[in-house]
mmCIF file of C-alpha atoms in Angstrom:
data_model
loop_
_atom_site.group_PDB
_atom_site.id
_atom_site.type_symbol
_atom_site.label_atom_id
_atom_site.label_comp_id
_atom_site.label_asym_id
_atom_site.label_seq_id
_atom_site.Cartn_x
_atom_site.Cartn_y
_atom_site.Cartn_z
ATOM 1 C CA MET A 1 -32.926 -17.335 297.374
ATOM 2 C CA TYR A 2 -31.958 -15.731 294.054
ATOM 3 C CA LYS A 3 -28.572 -14.702 295.495
ATOM 4 C CA TYR A 4 -27.767 -18.332 296.277
ATOM 5 C CA LEU A 5 -28.779 -19.410 292.786
ATOM 6 C CA LEU A 6 -26.339 -16.858 291.368
ATOM 7 C CA TRP A 7 -23.533 -18.103 293.574
ATOM 8 C CA SER A 8 -24.323 -21.706 292.671
ATOM 9 C CA LEU A 9 -23.343 -20.859 289.088
ATOM 10 C CA LYS A 10 -19.794 -21.504 290.348
ATOM 11 C CA LEU A 11 -20.528 -25.224 289.969
ATOM 12 C CA GLY A 12 -20.420 -24.572 286.237
ATOM 13 C CA ILE A 13 -16.690 -23.823 286.497
ATOM 14 C CA ILE A 14 -16.014 -27.411 287.567
ATOM 15 C CA ILE A 15 -18.381 -28.913 284.992
ATOM 16 C CA ASN A 16 -17.062 -26.905 282.043
ATOM 17 C CA LEU A 17 -13.405 -27.410 282.908
ATOM 18 C CA PHE A 18 -14.044 -31.141 283.323
ATOM 19 C CA LEU A 19 -15.553 -31.254 279.821
ATOM 20 C CA PHE A 20 -12.690 -29.168 278.433
ATOM 21 C CA PHE A 21 -10.003 -31.459 279.827
ATOM 22 C CA LYS A 22 -11.922 -34.514 278.618
ATOM 23 C CA THR A 23 -11.637 -33.182 275.051
ATOM 24 C CA LEU A 24 -7.842 -33.015 275.409
ATOM 25 C CA SER A 25 -7.627 -36.813 275.691
ATOM 26 C CA GLU A 26 -8.360 -39.529 273.181
ATOM 27 C CA PRO A 27 -10.619 -40.343 271.443
ATOM 28 C CA PHE A 28 -12.020 -36.800 271.666
ATOM 29 C CA ALA A 29 -8.752 -35.039 270.824
ATOM 30 C CA SER A 30 -8.759 -36.617 267.338
ATOM 31 C CA VAL A 31 -12.214 -35.347 266.399
ATOM 32 C CA ASP A 32 -12.576 -32.987 263.414
ATOM 33 C CA PHE A 33 -11.089 -29.576 264.323
ATOM 34 C CA TYR A 34 -14.278 -27.759 263.246
ATOM 35 C CA LEU A 35 -16.231 -29.772 265.816
ATOM 36 C CA LEU A 36 -13.633 -29.834 268.586
ATOM 37 C CA ALA A 37 -12.350 -26.236 268.658
ATOM 38 C CA PRO A 38 -15.790 -24.581 269.085
ATOM 39 C CA ALA A 39 -16.581 -27.020 271.904
ATOM 40 C CA GLN A 40 -13.319 -26.313 273.740
ATOM 41 C CA LEU A 41 -13.781 -22.565 273.331
ATOM 42 C CA LEU A 42 -17.318 -22.727 274.705
ATOM 43 C CA PHE A 43 -16.268 -24.796 277.742
ATOM 44 C CA VAL A 44 -13.505 -22.347 278.696
ATOM 45 C CA ILE A 45 -15.591 -19.189 278.233
ATOM 46 C CA SER A 46 -18.633 -20.732 279.939
ATOM 47 C CA ALA A 47 -16.433 -21.504 282.958
ATOM 48 C CA TYR A 48 -15.304 -17.875 282.874
ATOM 49 C CA ARG A 49 -18.896 -16.621 282.748
ATOM 50 C CA CYS A 50 -19.831 -18.816 285.711
ATOM 51 C CA LEU A 51 -16.922 -17.283 287.640
ATOM 52 C CA PHE A 52 -17.738 -13.688 286.633
ATOM 53 C CA PRO A 53 -21.437 -13.618 285.665
ATOM 54 C CA ASN A 54 -23.047 -10.433 284.442
ATOM 55 C CA ASN A 55 -26.194 -9.123 282.807
ATOM 56 C CA TYR A 56 -24.739 -6.860 280.141
ATOM 57 C CA SER A 57 -28.035 -5.292 279.051
ATOM 58 C CA LYS A 58 -28.380 -3.766 282.542
ATOM 59 C CA LYS A 59 -24.656 -3.724 283.468
ATOM 60 C CA ILE A 60 -25.413 -5.886 286.499
ATOM 61 C CA VAL A 61 -22.570 -7.957 287.978
ATOM 62 C CA LEU A 62 -22.108 -10.419 290.806
ATOM 63 C CA HIS A 63 -18.489 -9.336 291.401
ATOM 64 C CA ASP A 64 -17.326 -5.739 290.999
ATOM 65 C CA THR A 65 -14.121 -6.430 289.079
ATOM 66 C CA PHE A 66 -12.799 -5.666 285.599
ATOM 67 C CA PHE A 67 -13.157 -9.369 284.774
ATOM 68 C CA SER A 68 -16.922 -8.854 285.036
ATOM 69 C CA SER A 69 -16.851 -5.884 282.656
ATOM 70 C CA ILE A 70 -19.426 -5.852 279.903
ATOM 71 C CA PHE A 71 -16.849 -5.196 277.172
ATOM 72 C CA LEU A 72 -14.558 -8.066 278.150
ATOM 73 C CA THR A 73 -17.390 -10.567 278.536
ATOM 74 C CA ARG A 74 -19.039 -9.558 275.278
ATOM 75 C CA PHE A 75 -15.709 -9.624 273.433
ATOM 76 C CA LEU A 76 -15.134 -13.241 274.493
ATOM 77 C CA VAL A 77 -18.723 -14.293 273.893
ATOM 78 C CA THR A 78 -18.712 -12.909 270.342
ATOM 79 C CA PHE A 79 -16.174 -15.551 269.317
ATOM 80 C CA VAL A 80 -17.934 -18.301 271.269
ATOM 81 C CA GLU A 81 -21.362 -17.694 269.754
ATOM 82 C CA ILE A 82 -20.127 -17.584 266.179
ATOM 83 C CA ALA A 83 -17.998 -20.689 266.806
ATOM 84 C CA TYR A 84 -20.664 -22.894 268.343
ATOM 85 C CA ILE A 85 -23.339 -21.940 265.826
ATOM 86 C CA TYR A 86 -20.785 -22.724 263.131
ATOM 87 C CA GLN A 87 -20.336 -26.105 264.822
ATOM 88 C CA PHE A 88 -24.098 -26.720 264.767
ATOM 89 C CA SER A 89 -24.236 -25.770 261.090
ATOM 90 C CA TYR A 90 -21.227 -27.980 260.344
ATOM 91 C CA VAL A 91 -22.907 -30.950 262.044
ATOM 92 C CA ILE A 92 -25.955 -30.500 259.823
ATOM 93 C CA ARG A 93 -23.730 -30.393 256.725
ATOM 94 C CA LEU A 94 -21.898 -33.536 257.820
ATOM 95 C CA ILE A 95 -25.173 -35.379 258.366
ATOM 96 C CA ASN A 96 -26.570 -34.057 255.091
ATOM 97 C CA ASP A 97 -23.444 -35.310 253.281
ATOM 98 C CA ASP A 98 -24.264 -33.354 250.081
ATOM 99 C CA GLN A 99 -27.704 -34.969 249.730
ATOM 100 C CA PHE A 100 -29.679 -31.697 249.600
ATOM 101 C CA LEU A 101 -28.143 -28.423 248.419
ATOM 102 C CA ILE A 102 -30.829 -26.324 250.148
ATOM 103 C CA VAL A 103 -29.801 -27.801 253.507
ATOM 104 C CA ASP A 104 -26.206 -26.661 253.088
ATOM 105 C CA ILE A 105 -27.344 -23.188 252.012
ATOM 106 C CA LEU A 106 -29.588 -22.787 255.056
ATOM 107 C CA THR A 107 -26.793 -23.852 257.416
ATOM 108 C CA TRP A 108 -24.682 -20.981 256.127
ATOM 109 C CA ILE A 109 -27.606 -18.634 256.752
ATOM 110 C CA MET A 110 -27.403 -19.733 260.400
ATOM 111 C CA VAL A 111 -23.771 -18.585 260.510
ATOM 112 C CA LEU A 112 -24.639 -15.327 258.764
ATOM 113 C CA GLN A 113 -27.495 -14.706 261.186
ATOM 114 C CA VAL A 114 -25.364 -15.240 264.297
ATOM 115 C CA SER A 115 -22.882 -12.716 262.889
ATOM 116 C CA ILE A 116 -25.722 -10.220 262.359
ATOM 117 C CA SER A 117 -26.859 -10.799 265.942
ATOM 118 C CA GLN A 118 -23.358 -9.868 267.129
ATOM 119 C CA PHE A 119 -23.693 -6.576 265.270
ATOM 120 C CA PHE A 120 -26.995 -5.839 267.011
ATOM 121 C CA VAL A 121 -25.786 -6.693 270.503
ATOM 122 C CA TRP A 122 -22.621 -4.601 270.143
ATOM 123 C CA SER A 123 -24.701 -1.723 268.781
ATOM 124 C CA ALA A 124 -27.073 -2.047 271.734
ATOM 125 C CA ILE A 125 -24.177 -1.887 274.193
ATOM 126 C CA LEU A 126 -22.179 0.902 272.569
ATOM 127 C CA LEU A 127 -25.141 3.090 271.583
ATOM 128 C CA ASN A 128 -27.268 2.336 274.670
ATOM 129 C CA GLU A 129 -30.138 1.324 272.393
ATOM 130 C CA GLU A 130 -32.184 -1.156 274.398
ATOM 131 C CA ASN A 131 -34.451 -1.993 271.452
ATOM 132 C CA LEU A 132 -31.507 -3.504 269.547
ATOM 133 C CA TYR A 133 -31.357 -6.374 272.041
ATOM 134 C CA TYR A 134 -34.726 -7.414 270.628
ATOM 135 C CA TYR A 135 -33.257 -7.816 267.140
ATOM 136 C CA GLU A 136 -30.292 -9.735 268.539
ATOM 137 C CA GLU A 137 -32.617 -12.222 270.238
ATOM 138 C CA LEU A 138 -34.901 -12.366 267.195
ATOM 139 C CA GLY A 139 -31.820 -13.509 265.301
ATOM 140 C CA TRP A 140 -31.352 -16.375 267.756
ATOM 141 C CA PHE A 141 -34.962 -17.376 267.177
ATOM 142 C CA VAL A 142 -34.264 -17.512 263.423
ATOM 143 C CA ILE A 143 -31.073 -19.551 263.938
ATOM 144 C CA PHE A 144 -32.750 -22.278 265.944
ATOM 145 C CA LEU A 145 -35.873 -22.209 263.801
ATOM 146 C CA ILE A 146 -33.636 -23.097 260.837
ATOM 147 C CA ASN A 147 -31.700 -25.667 262.883
ATOM 148 C CA THR A 148 -34.910 -27.326 264.053
ATOM 149 C CA PHE A 149 -36.463 -27.330 260.581
ATOM 150 C CA LEU A 150 -33.335 -28.840 259.006
ATOM 151 C CA SER A 151 -33.114 -31.487 261.720
ATOM 152 C CA ILE A 152 -36.732 -32.529 261.096
ATOM 153 C CA PHE A 153 -36.163 -32.497 257.336
ATOM 154 C CA LEU A 154 -33.044 -34.687 257.524
ATOM 155 C CA TYR A 155 -34.693 -37.032 260.011
ATOM 156 C CA LEU A 156 -37.613 -37.597 257.633
ATOM 157 C CA PHE A 157 -35.969 -37.553 254.217
ATOM 158 C CA ALA A 158 -32.198 -38.091 254.391
ATOM 159 C CA GLU A 159 -30.078 -41.187 254.686
ATOM 160 C CA VAL A 160 -28.548 -40.749 258.120
ATOM 161 C CA HIS A 161 -26.006 -42.798 260.037
ATOM 162 C CA SER A 162 -27.693 -44.461 263.027
ATOM 163 C CA ALA A 163 -25.521 -42.695 265.620
ATOM 164 C CA GLN A 164 -26.198 -39.312 264.044
ATOM 165 C CA ILE A 165 -29.973 -39.755 264.258
ATOM 166 C CA ILE A 166 -29.661 -39.072 267.988
ATOM 167 C CA LEU A 167 -28.138 -35.668 267.214
ATOM 168 C CA LEU A 168 -31.107 -34.813 265.011
ATOM 169 C CA ILE A 169 -33.542 -35.883 267.725
ATOM 170 C CA ILE A 170 -31.719 -33.720 270.295
ATOM 171 C CA SER A 171 -31.879 -30.729 267.927
ATOM 172 C CA ILE A 172 -35.594 -31.265 267.359
ATOM 173 C CA ILE A 173 -36.393 -31.590 271.073
ATOM 174 C CA PHE A 174 -34.277 -28.535 271.877
ATOM 175 C CA GLY A 175 -36.035 -26.498 269.196
ATOM 176 C CA LEU A 176 -39.482 -27.492 270.422
ATOM 177 C CA LEU A 177 -38.535 -26.338 273.930
ATOM 178 C CA TYR A 178 -36.402 -23.325 273.074
ATOM 179 C CA LEU A 179 -38.545 -21.639 270.422
ATOM 180 C CA PRO A 180 -41.625 -21.130 272.694
ATOM 181 C CA TRP A 181 -39.289 -19.983 275.504
ATOM 182 C CA GLN A 182 -37.657 -17.489 273.152
ATOM 183 C CA ILE A 183 -41.038 -16.092 272.135
ATOM 184 C CA ILE A 184 -41.708 -15.377 275.817
ATOM 185 C CA HIS A 185 -38.246 -13.840 276.098
ATOM 186 C CA LEU A 186 -38.829 -11.605 273.063
ATOM 187 C CA ARG A 187 -42.131 -10.400 274.501
ATOM 188 C CA MET A 188 -40.412 -9.546 277.780
ATOM 189 C CA ILE A 189 -37.727 -7.545 275.945
ATOM 190 C CA LYS A 190 -40.362 -5.678 273.925
ATOM 191 C CA LYS A 191 -42.282 -4.889 277.127
ATOM 192 C CA ARG A 192 -39.096 -3.651 278.821
ATOM 193 C CA VAL A 193 -38.188 -1.460 275.841
ATOM 194 C CA LYS A 194 -41.687 0.039 275.790
ATOM 195 C CA GLN A 195 -41.541 0.836 279.499
ATOM 196 C CA MET A 196 -38.116 2.438 279.127
ATOM 197 C CA SER A 197 -39.202 4.543 276.152
ATOM 198 C CA GLN A 198 -42.196 5.859 278.122
ATOM 199 C CA THR A 199 -39.942 6.712 281.056
ATOM 200 C CA GLU A 200 -37.040 8.233 279.135
ATOM 201 C CA GLY A 201 -38.923 9.824 276.263
ATOM 202 C CA LYS A 202 -37.581 10.151 272.755
ATOM 203 C CA LEU A 203 -34.107 8.713 272.221
ATOM 204 C CA PRO A 204 -31.416 11.173 271.116
ATOM 205 C CA LYS A 205 -29.993 11.060 267.620
ATOM 206 C CA PHE A 206 -26.635 9.378 267.184
ATOM 207 C CA LYS A 207 -23.598 11.452 268.140
ATOM 208 C CA SER A 208 -20.005 10.408 268.657
ATOM 209 C CA GLU A 209 -20.398 11.228 272.360
ATOM 210 C CA ILE A 210 -23.049 8.530 272.689
ATOM 211 C CA PHE A 211 -20.675 5.923 271.252
ATOM 212 C CA TYR A 212 -17.784 6.901 273.519
ATOM 213 C CA LYS A 213 -20.093 7.013 276.531
ATOM 214 C CA GLY A 214 -21.367 3.520 275.740
ATOM 215 C CA LEU A 215 -17.812 2.271 275.221
ATOM 216 C CA SER A 216 -16.656 3.747 278.516
ATOM 217 C CA GLU A 217 -19.639 2.310 280.394
ATOM 218 C CA SER A 218 -18.996 -1.136 278.891
ATOM 219 C CA PHE A 219 -15.534 -1.041 280.485
ATOM 220 C CA TYR A 220 -16.184 0.667 283.794
ATOM 221 C CA THR A 221 -19.884 0.635 284.734
ATOM 222 C CA ARG A 222 -20.667 -2.317 286.986
ATOM 223 C CA ILE A 223 -23.735 -2.410 289.243
ATOM 224 C CA LYS A 224 -23.396 -5.109 291.891
ATOM 225 C CA ARG A 225 -26.807 -6.633 292.607
ATOM 226 C CA THR A 226 -28.283 -10.045 293.364
ATOM 227 C CA ASP A 227 -32.012 -9.345 293.214
ATOM 228 C CA TYR A 228 -34.552 -11.150 291.026
ATOM 229 C CA ASP A 229 -35.436 -8.281 288.690
ATOM 230 C CA SER A 230 -31.866 -7.164 287.964
ATOM 231 C CA TRP A 231 -30.938 -10.584 286.569
ATOM 232 C CA GLY A 232 -34.061 -11.137 284.492
ATOM 233 C CA GLY A 233 -36.027 -13.279 286.930
ATOM 234 C CA TRP A 234 -36.691 -16.916 286.104
ATOM 235 C CA VAL A 235 -36.058 -16.331 282.391
ATOM 236 C CA GLY A 236 -32.585 -14.961 283.125
ATOM 237 C CA MET A 237 -31.708 -17.753 285.542
ATOM 238 C CA THR A 238 -33.003 -20.454 283.178
ATOM 239 C CA TRP A 239 -30.932 -18.914 280.380
ATOM 240 C CA MET A 240 -27.722 -18.793 282.449
ATOM 241 C CA TYR A 241 -27.968 -22.342 283.768
ATOM 242 C CA ASN A 242 -28.823 -23.900 280.420
ATOM 243 C CA TYR A 243 -26.419 -21.819 278.329
ATOM 244 C CA TRP A 244 -23.406 -21.904 280.638
ATOM 245 C CA ILE A 245 -23.756 -25.192 282.515
ATOM 246 C CA ILE A 246 -26.379 -27.742 281.497
ATOM 247 C CA LEU A 247 -27.948 -27.803 278.057
ATOM 248 C CA ILE A 248 -25.524 -26.163 275.634
ATOM 249 C CA PRO A 249 -22.260 -27.538 277.125
ATOM 250 C CA GLY A 250 -23.799 -31.014 277.443
ATOM 251 C CA TRP A 251 -25.161 -30.926 273.898
ATOM 252 C CA ILE A 252 -21.890 -29.742 272.408
ATOM 253 C CA PHE A 253 -19.873 -32.345 274.305
ATOM 254 C CA TYR A 254 -22.251 -35.038 273.075
ATOM 255 C CA ILE A 255 -21.638 -33.876 269.493
ATOM 256 C CA VAL A 256 -17.901 -34.350 270.017
ATOM 257 C CA TYR A 257 -18.582 -37.750 271.599
ATOM 258 C CA ILE A 258 -20.736 -38.980 268.695
ATOM 259 C CA PHE A 259 -18.090 -38.048 266.117
ATOM 260 C CA SER A 260 -15.370 -39.677 268.219
ATOM 261 C CA ILE A 261 -17.000 -43.115 267.975
#
């Protein structure tokens, strides 16, 4: 069953490319560059991830090809994640329209935090430090905690254009669903790290060999599996479908749509 769910990710190629090509036509093509470019980048890379899915924390792939390599995927995703969180922060600033200085400041903290999360995930990959994935994901919790708080704040206290109220409501609903899910996810990561530390013992101190080993593995180590545990179970599948196909692409396209009206 899980194998078929993995293969059905291919549907996301069609969906994401459809959304991408929609943004090339009017009225979407005339939308603010800082809203449009992150959306287009996410659609293209999400289509790529649906074609060559992987679980980079375990080096698990669906297809044993260089295009599924951890390094290549993570390199592309680094730009996507910074870009789309920047888009989210930019939307908040546009809605705020200089009404509250603290709102603008917190949106930039979102961008800073997503950059810090990139540092942690790259460190986890290159140094084979599983516990650093926890701090990466904790950063995502902080990002959407801020986004949800600011959306509630603007909804209650700011003067907001009627069409943009829907964007705030979407952000609030997403936050109320995502934040509890992320707490579960963080607990699972902590449990996995604890189990690994008990199995492997004390981690070695940093040496240049560890870095080069991690770098080499990120390019060449690919374990082809389709079982439930290797891909993170229901949490992993929920994450892939919503991040690559349903929730995030749909939300980001709707942002472009609202600002094209």
